[in-house]
XYZ file of C-alpha atoms in Angstrom:
78
model
C 20.671 3.406 -22.089
C 17.338 1.851 -23.201
C 14.427 1.222 -21.027
C 15.208 -2.513 -20.789
C 18.637 -1.814 -19.406
C 17.397 0.220 -16.339
C 17.388 -1.928 -13.319
C 14.918 -1.364 -10.285
C 16.501 -1.546 -6.929
C 13.830 -2.727 -4.522
C 13.938 0.050 -1.833
C 11.235 1.615 0.169
C 11.421 5.485 -0.199
C 9.696 5.952 3.232
C 11.742 3.697 5.547
C 14.601 2.740 3.324
C 14.031 -1.025 3.507
C 15.985 -2.959 0.937
C 17.154 -6.559 0.326
C 18.337 -8.624 3.277
C 20.400 -11.771 3.305
C 19.556 -15.092 4.884
C 20.104 -18.730 4.418
C 18.306 -21.287 2.215
C 18.317 -24.477 4.371
C 17.786 -27.823 2.706
C 16.389 -30.993 4.285
C 19.994 -32.157 5.056
C 20.631 -28.804 6.729
C 23.023 -27.594 4.086
C 22.777 -23.697 4.117
C 23.319 -21.524 1.102
C 23.023 -17.679 0.979
C 19.955 -16.252 -0.569
C 18.372 -12.653 -0.598
C 14.903 -11.691 0.612
C 13.248 -8.804 -1.263
C 10.790 -6.515 0.502
C 7.255 -6.214 -0.963
C 7.551 -2.882 -2.702
C 4.406 -1.279 -4.238
C 4.312 1.765 -6.485
C 1.556 3.908 -5.056
C 0.298 7.505 -5.425
C 0.939 9.324 -2.216
C 0.707 12.912 -0.891
C 4.228 14.143 -0.192
C 4.589 17.808 0.938
C 1.051 18.593 -0.276
C 1.753 17.261 -3.743
C 0.644 13.952 -5.285
C 3.627 11.814 -6.235
C 4.342 8.217 -7.198
C 6.556 6.519 -4.657
C 7.865 3.097 -3.974
C 6.669 2.009 -0.557
C 6.906 -1.299 1.286
C 3.644 -2.872 2.463
C 4.662 -2.447 6.077
C 4.708 1.386 5.611
C 1.371 1.334 3.807
C -0.344 -0.771 6.547
C 1.141 1.307 9.377
C -0.202 4.551 7.921
C 3.294 6.063 7.232
C 2.127 6.906 3.702
C -0.861 9.200 3.059
C -2.526 7.638 -0.054
C -3.724 10.055 -2.713
C -7.254 9.650 -4.078
C -7.518 9.598 -7.846
C -9.977 12.192 -9.033
C -12.694 10.806 -11.291
C -13.737 12.832 -14.270
C -17.537 12.943 -14.897
C -18.626 12.651 -18.536
C -20.909 15.363 -19.935
C -23.322 12.950 -21.696
């Protein structure tokens, strides 16, 4: 399986939020099914004392359920 064949399922690793189903409603009130995807961000977070990249929805990021990791900056010796 090549890298292009791997599909990403939009799912929050913190709360488990995934796609939801709703209706697309036209002006004439004709309803067709559509899916709503959550706003998933790939962030560096501290999980069990270790820095890890996780997929988290923006609701979890704003509510503070995810402890963001601070990237250490390297100081050049010039």
